[in-house]
Short mmCIF file of C-alpha atoms in Angstrom, two decimals:
data_model
loop_
_atom_site.label_atom_id
_atom_site.label_comp_id
_atom_site.label_asym_id
_atom_site.label_seq_id
_atom_site.Cartn_x
_atom_site.Cartn_y
_atom_site.Cartn_z
CA ASP A 51 18.06 33.93 -47.59
CA CYS A 52 17.78 32.57 -44.77
CA GLY A 53 21.61 33.22 -43.55
CA ASP A 54 23.86 30.48 -41.95
CA THR A 55 23.60 28.28 -39.94
CA LEU A 56 26.32 28.83 -37.91
CA ASP A 57 26.02 29.58 -34.06
CA VAL A 58 21.89 31.06 -34.07
CA SER A 59 20.76 33.20 -31.43
CA PHE A 60 17.21 32.34 -30.14
CA SER A 61 16.51 35.78 -29.17
CA ASN A 62 17.44 37.40 -32.99
CA GLU A 63 16.56 34.19 -34.80
CA ILE A 64 14.42 31.76 -33.63
CA PHE A 65 12.44 33.71 -31.10
CA PRO A 66 10.63 35.68 -33.88
CA ILE A 67 10.35 32.47 -35.89
CA ILE A 68 7.86 31.24 -33.15
CA VAL A 69 6.73 34.31 -32.89
CA ASP A 70 5.23 34.77 -36.43
CA ASN A 71 4.77 31.46 -36.16
CA CYS A 72 3.18 29.62 -33.08
CA VAL A 73 2.83 32.49 -30.73
CA SER A 74 -0.60 33.21 -32.18
CA CYS A 75 -2.11 30.32 -30.90
CA HIS A 76 -0.03 29.10 -27.87
CA ASN A 77 0.48 32.32 -25.88
CA ASP A 78 -0.75 32.64 -22.71
CA ILE A 79 -4.31 33.42 -23.78
CA THR A 80 -4.97 30.34 -25.55
CA THR A 81 -2.44 27.53 -24.58
CA TYR A 82 -3.83 25.04 -27.06
CA GLY A 83 -2.88 21.52 -26.05
CA GLY A 84 -1.02 23.39 -23.00
CA ARG A 85 1.49 24.60 -24.60
CA ASN A 86 2.38 28.67 -24.61
CA TYR A 87 5.66 29.77 -26.66
CA ASP A 88 5.62 33.72 -25.55
CA SER A 89 8.86 32.53 -23.82
CA TYR A 90 12.16 30.61 -23.65
CA GLU A 91 10.91 28.47 -21.00
CA GLY A 92 7.70 27.70 -22.11
CA ILE A 93 9.25 26.67 -25.39
CA MET A 94 12.33 24.44 -23.79
CA GLU A 95 9.52 22.00 -23.04
CA VAL A 96 8.98 20.27 -27.03
CA VAL A 97 12.31 20.98 -27.42
CA GLU A 98 13.09 18.56 -24.59
CA ASN A 99 10.22 16.48 -25.10
CA GLY A 100 11.69 16.55 -28.53
CA LYS A 101 8.26 17.03 -30.17
CA LEU A 102 9.09 21.13 -32.01
CA LEU A 103 10.86 18.90 -34.96
CA LYS A 104 8.92 16.83 -34.96
CA VAL A 105 6.03 19.03 -35.38
CA ILE A 106 7.50 21.47 -37.93
CA ASN A 107 8.93 18.19 -39.81
CA HIS A 108 4.82 17.69 -40.39
CA LEU A 109 6.73 13.69 -39.05
CA PRO A 110 3.18 11.02 -39.46
CA ALA A 111 1.71 10.70 -35.90
CA TYR A 112 2.06 14.45 -34.96
CA PRO A 113 -0.24 17.44 -35.42
CA GLN A 114 0.62 19.35 -38.40
CA MET A 115 2.11 22.90 -37.59
CA PRO A 116 1.66 24.79 -37.92
CA LYS A 117 -1.57 24.14 -37.91
CA ASN A 118 -3.31 24.91 -41.10
CA ALA A 119 -0.82 26.26 -43.18
CA ASP A 120 1.94 25.57 -45.27
CA LYS A 121 5.03 23.88 -43.64
CA LEU A 122 7.43 26.07 -42.23
CA PRO A 123 10.12 26.57 -44.93
CA GLN A 124 13.18 24.77 -44.52
CA CYS A 125 15.47 27.02 -43.77
CA TYR A 126 13.96 27.92 -40.39
CA ILE A 127 13.28 24.67 -40.09
CA ASP A 128 17.05 23.87 -40.02
CA LYS A 129 18.32 27.77 -38.36
CA ILE A 130 15.48 25.79 -35.32
CA GLU A 131 17.37 22.00 -36.00
CA ALA A 132 21.77 24.00 -35.92
CA TRP A 133 19.77 26.33 -32.50
CA ILE A 134 18.38 22.87 -30.53
CA ASN A 135 21.93 20.85 -31.80
CA GLN A 136 23.96 23.95 -30.38
CA GLY A 137 22.42 23.51 -27.04
CA SER A 138 19.47 25.41 -27.41
CA LYS A 139 20.30 28.69 -26.24
CA ASN A 140 19.08 31.45 -24.85
CA ASN A 141 21.34 33.94 -25.97
#
């Protein structure tokens, strides 16, 4: 159970999902695609341009992320989408 999607916290809920699933390839050493997700600011770049939701939802014409791995659990995607819809706060 992923819990509810009300008032989603970046530091307690979103950042751990990103760290567990994205930061191994997108960090300050291996910035695949020019992306570094080990900070709020780095993640916000793909939030603001709309690509984060597209790649994690495996939409056509976008790279499927995490690369060479199963799609994230739907509850993680729902949490990320709720956080974005709630203003992508650094909370």
